[in-house]
Every structure is written in structure tokens, then in C-alpha cells.
Short mmCIF file of C-alpha atoms in Angstrom, two decimals:
data_model
loop_
_atom_site.label_atom_id
_atom_site.label_comp_id
_atom_site.label_asym_id
_atom_site.label_seq_id
_atom_site.Cartn_x
_atom_site.Cartn_y
_atom_site.Cartn_z
CA MET A 212 110.54 131.77 201.43
CA ALA A 213 107.72 129.02 201.51
CA THR A 214 108.29 126.09 199.41
CA LYS A 215 106.08 125.84 196.33
CA PRO A 216 102.93 123.07 196.76
CA ALA A 217 103.77 120.18 194.30
CA ARG A 218 102.25 120.37 191.34
CA SER A 219 99.68 117.59 190.52
CA SER A 220 100.30 117.88 186.70
CA GLY A 221 102.91 116.31 185.02
CA GLU A 222 106.35 117.95 184.20
CA LEU A 223 107.77 119.21 180.58
CA HIS A 224 109.52 116.62 178.91
CA ARG A 225 112.89 117.07 177.90
CA SER A 226 113.46 116.02 174.30
CA VAL A 227 114.77 118.73 172.30
CA GLY A 228 118.39 118.39 171.45
CA TYR A 229 121.17 121.03 169.91
CA TRP A 230 120.00 121.20 166.51
CA GLY A 231 116.43 121.41 167.38
CA LEU A 232 117.05 124.36 170.00
CA MET A 233 119.51 125.87 167.61
CA PHE A 234 116.89 125.79 164.56
CA ILE A 235 114.04 127.04 166.98
CA ALA A 236 116.26 130.09 167.69
CA LEU A 237 117.29 130.58 163.80
CA GLY A 238 113.60 130.09 162.75
CA SER A 239 112.50 132.69 165.07
CA ILE A 240 115.09 134.69 163.42
CA ILE A 241 114.43 134.39 160.12
CA GLY A 242 110.84 135.20 159.64
CA SER A 243 108.59 137.85 157.88
CA GLY A 244 111.65 140.35 158.78
CA TRP A 245 113.92 139.23 156.04
CA LEU A 246 111.11 139.68 153.33
CA LEU A 247 110.22 143.26 154.52
CA GLY A 248 113.34 144.66 156.70
CA ALA A 249 115.66 145.76 154.05
CA LEU A 250 112.99 147.87 152.44
CA GLY A 251 112.01 149.83 155.51
CA ALA A 252 115.87 150.02 156.59
CA ALA A 253 116.86 151.60 153.41
CA GLN A 254 113.95 154.06 153.27
CA THR A 255 115.16 155.22 156.73
CA ALA A 256 118.69 155.36 156.55
CA GLY A 257 119.63 154.79 152.56
CA PRO A 258 122.78 152.96 151.94
CA ALA A 259 123.73 153.67 155.53
CA SER A 260 121.02 150.99 156.70
CA VAL A 261 124.10 148.11 156.33
CA ILE A 262 125.51 150.13 159.17
CA SER A 263 121.95 149.58 161.22
CA TRP A 264 122.05 146.01 160.58
CA VAL A 265 125.73 145.66 162.01
CA LEU A 266 124.81 147.95 164.96
CA ALA A 267 121.77 145.82 165.63
CA ALA A 268 123.94 142.94 165.43
CA VAL A 269 126.54 143.80 167.66
CA MET A 270 123.87 144.88 170.45
CA LEU A 271 121.91 141.83 170.01
CA MET A 272 125.11 139.53 170.12
CA ILE A 273 126.17 141.05 173.49
CA LEU A 274 122.30 140.03 174.89
CA ALA A 275 122.53 136.73 172.86
CA LEU A 276 125.88 135.95 174.91
CA ILE A 277 124.34 137.09 178.22
CA HIS A 278 120.96 134.80 177.39
CA ALA A 279 123.47 131.98 176.52
CA GLU A 280 124.92 132.13 180.28
CA LEU A 281 121.42 132.73 181.86
CA GLY A 282 120.01 129.51 179.66
CA ALA A 283 122.65 127.23 179.93
CA THR A 284 123.08 127.72 183.89
CA TYR A 285 119.17 127.99 184.69
CA PRO A 286 117.46 125.76 182.00
CA VAL A 287 113.91 126.40 182.69
CA ALA A 288 110.83 127.01 180.61
CA GLY A 289 110.05 130.63 180.02
CA GLY A 290 113.51 132.02 181.13
CA SER A 291 112.70 135.41 180.46
CA ALA A 292 110.27 135.13 183.40
CA ARG A 293 112.34 132.78 185.35
CA PHE A 294 115.92 134.66 185.35
CA PRO A 295 114.48 137.98 187.05
CA TYR A 296 112.56 135.71 189.27
CA PHE A 297 115.61 134.22 190.53
CA ALA A 298 117.54 137.35 191.10
CA PHE A 299 114.67 139.92 192.17
CA GLY A 300 111.80 137.96 193.15
CA THR A 301 108.32 137.40 191.81
CA LEU A 302 107.27 140.91 191.01
CA ALA A 303 110.31 141.38 188.99
CA GLY A 304 109.79 137.59 187.41
CA PHE A 305 105.99 138.74 186.57
CA THR A 306 107.17 142.31 184.96
CA ALA A 307 109.70 140.78 182.77
CA GLY A 308 107.46 137.86 181.52
CA TRP A 309 104.49 140.09 181.07
CA ALA A 310 106.75 141.81 178.93
CA ALA A 311 108.01 138.95 177.02
CA TYR A 312 104.60 137.32 177.00
CA LEU A 313 102.98 140.82 175.25
CA GLN A 314 105.62 140.59 172.49
CA ALA A 315 105.71 136.45 171.89
CA VAL A 316 101.90 136.09 171.80
CA THR A 317 101.51 138.98 169.24
CA ILE A 318 104.29 137.59 166.93
CA ALA A 319 102.51 134.68 165.92
CA PRO A 320 99.37 136.63 164.61
CA ILE A 321 101.71 139.29 163.09
CA GLU A 322 103.65 136.82 161.03
CA VAL A 323 100.26 135.02 159.56
CA MET A 324 99.26 138.52 158.80
CA ALA A 325 102.53 139.09 157.04
CA SER A 326 101.75 135.92 154.79
CA ILE A 327 98.28 136.87 154.25
CA SER A 328 99.15 140.11 152.66
CA TYR A 329 101.73 138.41 150.61
CA LEU A 330 99.09 136.08 149.81
CA ALA A 331 96.53 138.78 148.80
CA SER A 332 98.96 140.43 146.35
CA THR A 333 98.77 137.29 143.81
CA GLU A 334 96.41 137.44 141.01
CA TRP A 335 94.78 133.91 142.09
CA SER A 336 93.93 135.28 145.39
CA LYS A 337 92.55 138.77 144.01
CA GLN A 338 90.30 136.76 141.69
CA HIS A 339 89.13 134.09 143.78
CA LEU A 340 90.31 134.47 147.65
CA HIS A 341 89.61 137.97 148.87
CA VAL A 342 91.51 137.73 152.07
CA LEU A 343 92.07 141.68 152.75
CA GLN A 344 89.92 144.65 152.99
CA PRO A 345 90.85 147.84 151.10
CA ASN A 346 91.95 149.05 154.41
CA GLY A 347 94.53 146.31 154.70
CA THR A 348 92.43 144.36 157.82
CA LEU A 349 91.26 140.81 157.21
CA SER A 350 88.30 139.98 155.26
CA GLY A 351 85.80 137.45 156.81
CA THR A 352 87.65 134.63 154.33
CA GLY A 353 91.04 136.15 155.44
CA LEU A 354 90.11 135.70 159.22
CA LEU A 355 89.16 132.26 158.32
CA VAL A 356 92.50 131.34 156.88
CA ALA A 357 94.47 133.17 159.68
CA SER A 358 92.12 131.20 162.04
CA ALA A 359 93.37 127.86 160.32
CA ALA A 360 96.96 128.79 160.18
CA MET A 361 96.88 129.60 164.13
CA LEU A 362 94.73 126.28 164.36
CA VAL A 363 97.43 124.44 162.48
CA PHE A 364 100.19 126.06 164.84
CA THR A 365 98.01 124.81 167.94
CA ILE A 366 97.44 121.26 167.02
CA VAL A 367 101.19 120.82 166.05
CA ASN A 368 102.30 122.22 169.68
CA LEU A 369 99.79 120.21 171.27
CA PHE A 370 101.45 116.88 170.18
CA GLY A 371 105.04 117.85 172.06
CA ALA A 372 107.80 119.86 171.68
CA LYS A 373 109.68 117.18 170.05
CA LEU A 374 107.10 117.01 166.97
CA MET A 375 107.13 121.13 167.01
CA SER A 376 111.13 120.99 166.68
CA SER A 377 111.16 118.36 164.49
CA SER A 378 108.31 120.22 162.26
CA ASN A 379 110.61 123.52 162.55
CA ASN A 380 113.84 121.89 161.35
CA VAL A 381 112.63 120.87 158.28
CA LEU A 382 111.17 124.64 157.73
CA VAL A 383 114.28 126.26 158.77
CA VAL A 384 116.37 124.70 156.19
CA TRP A 385 114.20 126.01 153.68
CA LYS A 386 113.85 129.25 155.45
CA LEU A 387 117.87 129.57 155.58
CA ALA A 388 118.49 128.42 151.71
CA VAL A 389 115.91 130.62 150.21
CA PRO A 390 117.56 133.95 151.56
CA ILE A 391 121.17 132.26 150.58
CA LEU A 392 119.67 131.53 147.14
CA ALA A 393 118.51 135.25 146.85
CA ILE A 394 121.90 136.80 148.00
CA VAL A 395 123.78 134.35 145.61
CA VAL A 396 121.44 134.96 142.49
CA ILE A 397 120.76 138.96 142.58
CA GLY A 398 124.40 139.46 143.65
CA VAL A 399 125.76 137.54 140.77
CA LEU A 400 123.20 138.92 138.06
CA SER A 401 122.30 142.68 139.22
CA PHE A 402 124.59 144.47 141.46
CA HIS A 403 125.47 148.05 141.01
CA ALA A 404 128.13 149.24 143.54
CA SER A 405 127.29 152.84 142.69
CA ASN A 406 124.25 152.51 144.60
CA PHE A 407 125.69 152.69 147.42
CA HIS A 408 126.86 156.80 147.14
CA ALA A 409 123.58 157.19 145.19
CA GLY A 410 120.34 159.06 146.21
CA GLY A 411 121.80 161.71 148.46
CA GLY A 412 125.03 159.88 149.25
CA PHE A 413 125.79 156.70 151.55
CA MET A 414 124.00 158.75 154.54
CA PRO A 415 121.55 161.00 153.16
CA PHE A 416 119.35 160.75 156.65
CA GLY A 417 122.65 161.24 158.83
CA VAL A 418 123.29 159.22 161.99
CA HIS A 419 119.70 159.88 162.82
CA GLY A 420 118.83 157.60 159.97
CA ILE A 421 120.57 154.79 161.02
CA PHE A 422 119.42 154.89 164.86
CA ALA A 423 115.76 155.45 163.61
CA ALA A 424 116.00 152.42 161.09
CA LEU A 425 116.56 150.09 164.21
CA PRO A 426 113.11 149.87 165.64
CA ALA A 427 111.83 150.24 161.92
CA GLY A 428 112.29 146.44 161.41
CA VAL A 429 115.86 145.94 161.96
CA VAL A 430 115.76 144.97 165.57
CA PHE A 431 112.49 143.16 164.92
CA SER A 432 114.02 140.98 162.18
CA MET A 433 116.96 139.81 164.34
CA GLN A 434 115.46 139.23 167.25
CA GLY A 435 114.49 135.73 168.57
CA PHE A 436 118.02 134.14 169.68
CA GLU A 437 116.01 133.75 172.94
CA GLN A 438 113.48 131.30 171.82
CA ALA A 439 115.92 128.47 172.70
CA ALA A 440 116.31 129.83 176.49
CA GLN A 441 112.58 130.09 176.51
CA MET A 442 112.30 126.01 176.10
CA GLY A 443 115.04 125.38 178.26
CA GLY A 444 112.69 123.35 180.00
CA GLU A 445 112.38 120.76 177.40
CA ALA A 446 116.07 120.72 176.23
CA ARG A 447 117.62 117.06 176.72
CA ASN A 448 121.07 118.38 177.53
CA PRO A 449 120.42 122.11 178.37
CA ARG A 450 123.85 122.55 180.16
CA ARG A 451 125.82 121.52 176.86
CA ASP A 452 123.48 122.67 174.28
CA LEU A 453 121.31 125.99 174.95
CA SER A 454 124.65 128.35 174.76
CA ARG A 455 125.88 126.86 171.89
CA ALA A 456 122.46 126.82 170.11
CA ILE A 457 121.75 130.48 170.89
CA ILE A 458 125.31 131.75 169.86
CA SER A 459 125.31 129.78 166.47
CA ALA A 460 121.80 130.97 165.61
CA MET A 461 122.83 134.35 166.29
CA PHE A 462 125.83 134.55 164.26
CA ILE A 463 124.31 132.66 161.24
CA GLY A 464 120.75 135.12 161.50
CA ALA A 465 123.28 138.34 161.66
CA ALA A 466 125.38 137.43 158.94
CA VAL A 467 122.52 136.38 156.54
CA TYR A 468 120.67 139.74 157.26
CA ILE A 469 123.54 142.11 156.75
CA LEU A 470 124.27 140.40 153.33
CA LEU A 471 120.61 140.43 152.44
CA GLU A 472 120.78 144.52 152.85
CA VAL A 473 124.21 144.72 150.92
CA VAL A 474 122.44 142.74 148.26
CA PHE A 475 119.34 144.64 148.09
CA ILE A 476 121.29 148.15 148.01
CA GLY A 477 123.28 146.75 145.27
CA GLY A 478 120.26 145.34 143.30
CA LEU A 479 118.09 148.32 142.88
CA ALA A 480 118.16 149.86 139.71
CA PRO A 481 119.98 153.14 139.74
CA LYS A 482 117.27 155.21 137.90
CA ASP A 483 114.88 154.51 140.80
CA LEU A 484 117.31 156.12 143.21
CA LEU A 485 117.33 159.42 141.30
CA HIS A 486 114.65 160.96 143.53
CA GLY A 487 116.15 159.78 146.65
CA TRP A 488 115.23 156.55 148.99
CA ALA A 489 111.39 157.26 149.57
CA ASN A 490 110.61 154.48 147.01
CA PRO A 491 113.86 152.94 145.91
CA ILE A 492 112.09 149.60 144.84
CA GLY A 493 109.21 151.08 142.64
CA PRO A 494 105.40 149.78 142.62
CA SER A 495 105.74 146.38 143.76
CA ASP A 496 102.52 144.05 145.21
CA PHE A 497 104.84 141.15 145.95
CA GLY A 498 107.89 142.68 148.24
CA PRO A 499 111.22 143.87 147.49
CA TYR A 500 113.66 140.76 146.54
CA TYR A 501 110.50 139.55 144.27
CA THR A 502 111.00 142.75 142.19
CA LEU A 503 114.65 142.46 142.21
CA ALA A 504 114.51 138.54 141.10
CA ILE A 505 111.95 139.81 138.21
CA ALA A 506 114.24 142.93 137.18
CA ALA A 507 117.18 140.49 137.21
CA GLY A 508 115.54 137.73 134.93
CA ALA A 509 115.20 134.94 137.64
CA GLY A 510 111.61 134.66 137.35
CA TRP A 511 112.18 131.07 138.89
CA LEU A 512 113.62 132.62 142.03
CA ALA A 513 110.58 135.19 142.13
CA THR A 514 108.31 131.96 142.29
CA ILE A 515 110.55 130.53 145.23
CA LEU A 516 110.41 133.91 147.00
CA LEU A 517 106.67 134.05 146.74
CA ILE A 518 106.50 130.31 148.49
CA ASP A 519 108.71 131.58 151.16
CA ALA A 520 106.45 134.63 151.74
CA VAL A 521 104.20 131.99 153.45
CA VAL A 522 106.55 129.29 154.55
CA SER A 523 109.13 131.66 156.36
CA PRO A 524 106.59 133.80 158.42
CA CYS A 525 104.24 130.63 159.47
CA ASP A 526 106.94 128.99 160.49
CA THR A 527 108.15 131.65 163.08
CA GLY A 528 104.25 132.03 163.90
CA LEU A 529 104.60 128.17 164.89
CA ILE A 530 107.66 128.79 167.36
CA TYR A 531 105.94 131.83 168.71
CA VAL A 532 103.09 130.07 169.66
CA ALA A 533 105.06 127.52 171.69
CA THR A 534 107.29 129.95 173.45
CA SER A 535 104.34 132.38 174.45
CA ALA A 536 102.74 128.87 176.22
CA ARG A 537 106.14 128.61 177.75
CA LEU A 538 106.22 131.96 178.97
CA SER A 539 102.76 131.77 180.54
CA TYR A 540 103.59 128.37 181.92
CA ALA A 541 106.37 130.19 183.51
CA LEU A 542 103.95 132.87 185.00
CA GLY A 543 101.97 130.29 186.19
CA GLU A 544 104.82 128.85 188.31
CA ASP A 545 105.61 132.29 189.54
CA GLU A 546 102.30 131.85 190.84
CA VAL A 547 100.66 135.01 189.71
CA LEU A 548 98.76 133.51 186.83
CA PRO A 549 96.04 130.77 187.29
CA ASN A 550 97.67 127.25 188.27
CA LYS A 551 95.80 125.76 185.03
CA LEU A 552 98.48 127.07 183.01
CA THR A 553 101.10 124.96 184.55
CA GLU A 554 99.14 121.87 183.91
CA THR A 555 100.77 119.22 181.44
CA ASN A 556 99.35 116.26 179.55
CA LYS A 557 101.15 113.07 179.33
CA ARG A 558 103.01 114.16 176.54
CA GLY A 559 104.47 116.88 178.87
CA VAL A 560 102.88 119.64 176.80
CA PRO A 561 101.29 122.81 178.95
CA VAL A 562 97.78 122.30 177.24
CA TYR A 563 95.96 125.31 178.71
CA SER A 564 98.95 127.89 177.92
CA ILE A 565 98.90 126.63 174.05
CA LEU A 566 95.10 127.22 174.14
CA LEU A 567 95.54 130.63 175.71
CA ALA A 568 97.99 131.65 173.02
CA PHE A 569 95.48 130.81 170.37
CA ILE A 570 92.71 132.57 171.84
CA ILE A 571 95.06 135.71 172.13
CA GLY A 572 96.32 135.22 168.60
CA GLU A 573 92.38 135.25 167.27
CA ILE A 574 91.96 138.63 169.26
CA VAL A 575 94.98 140.11 167.30
CA PHE A 576 93.57 139.49 163.96
CA LEU A 577 90.81 142.02 164.83
CA PRO A 578 91.46 145.05 163.13
CA PHE A 579 94.48 146.35 164.55
CA PRO A 580 97.51 148.60 163.00
CA SER A 581 99.64 147.60 160.28
CA TRP A 582 102.44 145.36 160.16
CA ASN A 583 104.87 148.01 160.48
CA SER A 584 102.76 149.71 163.37
CA LEU A 585 102.77 146.92 165.20
CA VAL A 586 106.25 145.67 164.79
CA GLY A 587 107.65 149.02 166.41
CA LEU A 588 105.60 147.97 169.78
CA VAL A 589 106.77 144.53 169.63
CA THR A 590 110.51 145.50 169.10
CA GLY A 591 110.22 147.98 172.14
CA ALA A 592 108.80 144.85 174.33
CA THR A 593 111.23 142.69 173.44
CA ALA A 594 114.10 145.47 174.35
CA ILE A 595 112.54 145.77 178.04
CA MET A 596 112.48 141.93 178.24
CA TYR A 597 115.91 141.89 177.21
CA ALA A 598 116.83 144.55 179.45
CA PHE A 599 115.85 142.22 182.53
CA ALA A 600 118.65 139.93 181.30
CA PRO A 601 121.89 141.40 181.85
CA VAL A 602 120.74 142.71 185.12
CA SER A 603 119.50 139.20 186.35
CA LEU A 604 122.85 137.67 185.41
CA ALA A 605 125.28 140.06 186.98
CA ALA A 606 122.97 139.68 190.03
CA LEU A 607 123.16 136.12 190.11
CA GLN A 608 126.86 136.00 189.17
CA ALA A 609 127.26 137.91 192.33
CA ARG A 610 124.68 136.19 194.48
CA ASP A 611 125.16 132.39 193.22
CA PRO A 612 128.78 132.60 192.56
CA ASP A 613 129.29 128.27 193.24
CA ARG A 614 126.79 127.44 190.63
CA SER A 615 128.25 125.44 187.62
CA ARG A 616 128.22 127.63 184.88
CA PRO A 617 128.88 125.62 181.42
CA TYR A 618 128.99 128.77 179.64
CA ARG A 619 130.51 132.19 180.58
CA ILE A 620 130.31 135.21 178.98
CA PRO A 621 133.51 137.11 178.52
CA PHE A 622 134.43 140.28 180.62
CA PRO A 623 131.04 140.13 182.35
CA LYS A 624 131.85 143.43 184.16
CA VAL A 625 132.05 145.07 180.69
CA LEU A 626 129.31 143.01 178.86
CA ASN A 627 126.56 143.08 181.24
CA PRO A 628 126.10 146.74 181.72
CA LEU A 629 126.89 147.19 177.94
CA GLY A 630 123.72 144.62 177.43
CA PHE A 631 121.53 146.75 179.66
CA ILE A 632 122.72 149.98 177.78
CA ALA A 633 122.02 148.27 174.28
CA ALA A 634 118.48 147.43 175.31
CA ASN A 635 117.53 150.78 176.71
CA LEU A 636 118.80 152.20 173.57
CA ILE A 637 116.53 150.09 171.56
CA ILE A 638 113.72 151.38 173.68
CA TYR A 639 114.53 155.01 173.43
CA TRP A 640 114.90 154.88 169.20
CA GLY A 641 111.52 153.01 169.26
CA GLY A 642 110.02 156.48 170.20
CA PHE A 643 108.01 157.98 172.72
CA GLU A 644 104.60 156.94 171.28
CA ALA A 645 105.62 152.80 171.66
CA THR A 646 107.45 153.48 174.96
CA TRP A 647 104.35 155.07 176.73
CA LYS A 648 102.13 152.47 175.02
CA LEU A 649 104.05 150.04 176.85
CA LEU A 650 104.34 151.28 180.13
CA THR A 651 100.63 151.17 180.04
CA ALA A 652 100.41 147.61 178.98
CA LEU A 653 103.06 146.91 181.92
CA PHE A 654 100.88 148.97 184.28
CA ILE A 655 97.79 146.77 183.28
CA GLY A 656 99.79 143.79 183.89
CA ARG A 657 100.93 145.14 187.26
CA LEU A 658 97.06 145.57 188.05
CA LEU A 659 96.63 141.63 187.29
CA PHE A 660 99.15 140.94 189.61
CA GLU A 661 97.58 142.81 192.52
CA ILE A 662 94.25 140.83 191.98
CA ALA A 663 96.22 137.56 192.06
CA LEU A 664 97.72 138.77 195.00
CA ARG A 665 94.53 139.66 196.96
CA ARG A 666 92.08 136.73 195.41
CA GLN A 667 94.34 133.65 195.56
CA LYS A 668 94.46 132.86 199.25
CA ASP A 669 96.67 129.88 198.68
CA VAL A 670 99.56 131.78 197.26
CA ARG A 671 102.65 131.89 199.18
CA ARG A 672 103.78 135.59 198.46
CA SER A 673 106.70 135.47 200.92
CA ASP A 674 108.87 135.40 197.64
CA ILE A 675 107.74 139.13 196.74
CA ASP A 676 110.67 141.17 197.78
CA TRP A 677 109.64 144.52 197.14
CA ARG A 678 112.96 146.10 197.86
CA ALA A 679 114.68 143.85 195.23
CA ALA A 680 111.88 144.91 192.68
CA SER A 681 112.09 148.50 193.76
CA TRP A 682 114.15 149.48 191.02
CA ILE A 683 111.81 148.63 187.97
CA TRP A 684 109.23 151.14 187.63
CA PRO A 685 111.73 154.37 188.18
CA TRP A 686 113.63 152.81 185.50
CA LEU A 687 110.73 152.26 183.23
CA ILE A 688 109.12 155.48 183.76
CA GLY A 689 112.61 157.12 183.56
CA MET A 690 112.82 155.74 179.99
CA THR A 691 109.35 157.08 179.13
CA ILE A 692 110.64 160.90 180.26
CA ILE A 693 113.77 160.53 178.19
CA GLY A 694 111.63 159.31 175.23
CA LEU A 695 109.03 162.26 175.84
CA MET A 696 112.14 164.73 176.07
CA GLY A 697 114.09 162.98 172.99
CA ARG A 698 113.64 163.05 169.39
CA TYR A 699 112.43 159.62 168.43
CA GLY A 700 108.71 159.13 167.69
CA LYS A 701 105.31 160.73 167.69
CA GLY A 702 104.78 163.00 170.78
CA SER A 703 108.34 163.48 171.65
CA HIS A 704 109.61 167.10 172.43
CA ASN A 705 113.09 167.06 170.97
CA THR A 706 114.54 169.00 173.62
CA LEU A 707 117.55 166.81 173.97
CA PRO A 708 120.08 168.00 171.68
CA ASN A 709 121.61 165.35 169.19
CA TRP A 710 124.18 162.96 170.71
CA VAL A 711 123.33 164.71 174.16
CA ASP A 712 120.05 162.26 174.23
CA LEU A 713 122.33 159.26 173.78
CA LEU A 714 124.65 160.40 176.42
CA VAL A 715 121.68 160.62 178.81
CA VAL A 716 120.59 157.27 178.13
CA ILE A 717 123.73 155.65 178.51
CA ALA A 718 124.00 157.62 181.82
CA PHE A 719 120.65 156.69 183.28
CA SER A 720 121.26 153.14 182.19
CA LEU A 721 124.28 152.87 183.97
CA VAL A 722 122.49 154.35 187.12
CA MET A 723 120.05 151.75 186.93
CA PHE A 724 122.07 149.02 186.44
CA TYR A 725 124.20 149.32 189.24
CA TYR A 726 121.26 150.26 191.45
CA ALA A 727 119.07 147.34 190.32
CA VAL A 728 122.05 144.88 190.85
CA SER A 729 122.87 146.23 194.20
CA LEU A 730 119.16 145.58 195.50
CA ALA A 731 119.37 141.66 194.16
CA MET A 732 117.75 139.22 196.90
CA GLU A 733 120.29 137.73 199.42
CA SER A 734 121.94 134.64 198.48
CA ASP A 735 119.75 132.28 200.80
CA LYS A 736 116.66 133.65 199.13
CA ILE A 737 117.79 132.86 195.58
CA SER A 738 118.76 129.51 196.80
CA LYS A 739 115.25 128.70 197.97
CA ALA A 740 114.04 130.46 194.93
CA LEU A 741 116.08 128.01 192.92
CA GLU A 742 115.90 124.57 194.73
CA SER A 743 112.70 123.58 193.12
CA GLU A 744 114.33 124.23 189.65
CA ASP A 745 117.29 121.88 190.69
CA ARG A 746 115.09 119.21 191.38
CA GLN A 747 113.18 119.00 188.54
CA LEU A 748 116.62 119.39 186.36
CA ALA A 749 118.13 116.58 188.19
CA HIS A 750 114.95 114.48 187.74
CA ALA A 751 114.98 115.26 184.01
CA ALA A 752 118.48 114.21 183.94
CA GLU A 753 117.77 110.93 185.12
CA LEU A 754 115.11 110.56 182.67
CA ASN A 755 117.49 111.08 179.89
CA LEU A 756 120.19 109.15 180.60
CA PRO A 757 121.00 106.86 177.77
CA GLY A 758 119.41 103.12 177.75
#
């Protein structure tokens, strides 16, 4: 493989420490999901939604441990795109990076939309600031407000990762304090243990409801731990800090979300559950926890929750503008998107990548589906991105065994395939409709890849290992077919019996996992792919030596 030509622009600056990385991951995890996820999960699974959160926490913790080793061992910008590139070549890196980019670049405007939806519910907004149309889409004023929020995110990111990280640190302290406050206050003032077997019993919708709740906001709420790995190229001491940051954020986020669901179910008025879980909160404009706070006589908490309904989603949007830019930067590094995306200014900021995230965010503000509809698609794209991590780690452990690994996952021969199974189950539970739409989006990305392949004459394409990436489309098409035969999502045929469908997903995942790992690039190709990254890491370490 030919060595990449040196970039004429500057490199990313390594200026983010452990707390900055941990808060970036935690700030990504705690966003609009904590305000909206508990209600959707309860409506889908009843009291058993607590199991949905625990199951999601276990599955995502496995994937977080995998990302922790990858991030600490290969600390690069846009890691979700770069890890598969190291193991399987450019085509795999682009496919994983494209899936990651689709979800990341969409989340910032989704979070802004969540904030605006809460803002639109206030009496002041109804009288003076009409931001939403009757059908829920943005009005002209709403579009201006949303664009202003995206512009603020963009400006903060243009000043560099350190300012973005510092701004985020302050906001995350608030974001973490508010849900903990809600847990304590509602749990003390209004908690009815009888709710856990009301409205049809603990599991009114069966096991199917538990699984169906995962893509209905549960996984979406807990995702985001990987954002620390996306910022790996700007971590001050990545080998020491990345793994700790990812694992800490995941533990804290999972604990908060599980407790929030417990308190939400216990805090409901028992009379609202007499007719089941279809509408357990009663009429509410401001969100479920606001209603519970008012019912508990804590009007001051309700006011804080309204403020947080704007702060939490906006902070998550700030982070995802940053990580979207790092992913497009990584795709530029893989030389499948324009080199402009890898250019940095004197602060080490990928300016064009950040501006691209702003432009796409503006497009998402057009009249697209609701928050709930977009959440399902984003969750599926995230699961596809996550699925590349365990196969990449297993391949790199086998083909790059002598590299220093500051953090090693326990029982890798068990957790790596389990991580791939977990990601595929999330894809399956997301439903056939979401899966085929994502397959179409990935196919469009592949067309862009082919166009770049033929139009950019100066691009070195000897790093495309077609054999190493040959497992990707059979895997994606296979998951789509299983979704068609399964029982989740619009358009599925429900031909696979209950539980048999899960066994089919697990069996297919194991076959594809071991097949993919067997196709990984040879050690010498992996070493060449890592050479430029090693030089950058050594150079960054020199720049960050103490005075």
C-alpha cells in the first residue's frame, strides 16, 4: 500500500484531558432521551421496561468495553471510521464511517428539535413565539431559532476542541444534577410500589414488549459513549484516559437511566393505570417528569425540568456537531471524501468538516418525521456502526498482537462475538422498515465511494482490500432479510416464530463474525495502515510533554 501524501494543513491538537473526554461521552449519553425515553419505554413494555433499560445497559456496556480498548490502543479522530479501516481496509472504513456519520450528523438537529418542542409548549411561546406548525414541523420562526442554535454549536466548535470540551464540562454537571434531583425528589414525595403490577401486571406486553422498547428510545438514550473515542485524535493522553472515560461515562449513564425508569413508574398516579399503559401520564405538554413533579407538589422542580429540557438536548447537539466533523475528517483521511475535510486551522480545528455538519443539520430541519420516527433510524445506524467495533477489535488482536494495549477487555473471545450479537439484535429489534431504509442509505454511500474512486486520480487505492471487506454486504443484506421474516417493524412478515427469530439472529451473527475476522487484512497491510497514525501520535506526545 502506498504511503499517503503528507497533508499541507495542520494536525488536530491534543488538548482534551480525562474529565473532558468523560464529560463528552456522558454529555452525549444524557440528552433528550432522559426527558422522553422513560415514557415511551413504559408505553411499550409497562413496568417491565426496567428490564429493557437493564438489558440495554448490559449490551451497550459490552460494546463500551470494546470501544475502550480500541480507543486507548488506536487513539485517532473519528475512531468509528478508522478502526475498521485498520482491520479491513478503506471500503470497510468508509462503510462504518458512513453509518456513523449518518447517525451523528442527524442527532444534533434532532436534539435541537426536542428543545424547540418543549419550548413550544410553554404559554409564553404559544403567545409570543410560534415555533412549530400544527403538524409538528418547524415554522419560519422555529427554523430561525433552530438555525441559531446550530450556529452557536458551530461557532463554539470552530474555536477548538478545548473550548468545546470546557463548555461541555459546565453543562454536563447541570445535566447530571437535574435527573439525579428528579430521582430523589419524585422518589421521596410520590412513589407507589403497587404500580409495578398495575395495568395488566409487571409484563403486560410480554417479552416482545421488552425487546420492542429497546429501539423505541431506550438504546437511543444510552448511546453516546463512543463519542470519547471519536475525539481520540484530540485527547491529551489517550492511552491513559480514553478507556477510563468511556467506561466511567457508561456506568454513570446506565445507573441514572435505570433509576429514572424506576422512579417514573413508581411516581405515576395509580388512577392513570386503570386502563393500561397506553397513556400512563395523562395529558401533558411539558413532558412526563414535569407532570410528575407538579403532581408531587414540587413546582420548583418542574421549573428546573423546563430549563433542562432546553439545556440537555442543546449540549448533546453541541457534542454531536463536534463528532460529526471528526467523522467526516476521518473519511477524508481515508481519502474517500474531499481532502478539504481534513484541513485544519491554526487551532487544529477541521473547519470544513464542521461547516459541513452545520449545512446537513440545516437540511434535517426541513419537514421530516417526528422525534420518535427519527430515533428508530438513528438507533439502527448506531447499531450498524457499533457492529464494526467487535469484528475490528478481534481482527486487530489477532493481526496486530504486539501493540501496546493500555486497556484490554476481559474474556475477549467471549465478549467480542457477544458485542457483535448485541449490535445485530438491536438492528433486528429496530424493525424491517428502519433496516431497509438504512440499507438504502448505505448503498447511496457506496455509490459516492465508487464515484470518488473513479474521479480522484491522485488517490491511492492500493489500500482497498476487496477480499477483507467482502463480508459487509452479505451481512447487511442478511440482516435485512431476517428483519423481513421477523416480527418487528412495519412491513415484516412475522414468519419466524417467537424466540426462533432471536436464535436465527444469534446464529447468523456468529457465522458472520468469525467469517469477517478470518478475512481481515494481513499483518503487514495493517502495519502500513497504522504507520502514519503512529507518527502522528508520537508527534502529539512530544507536543504535550510537561514544560
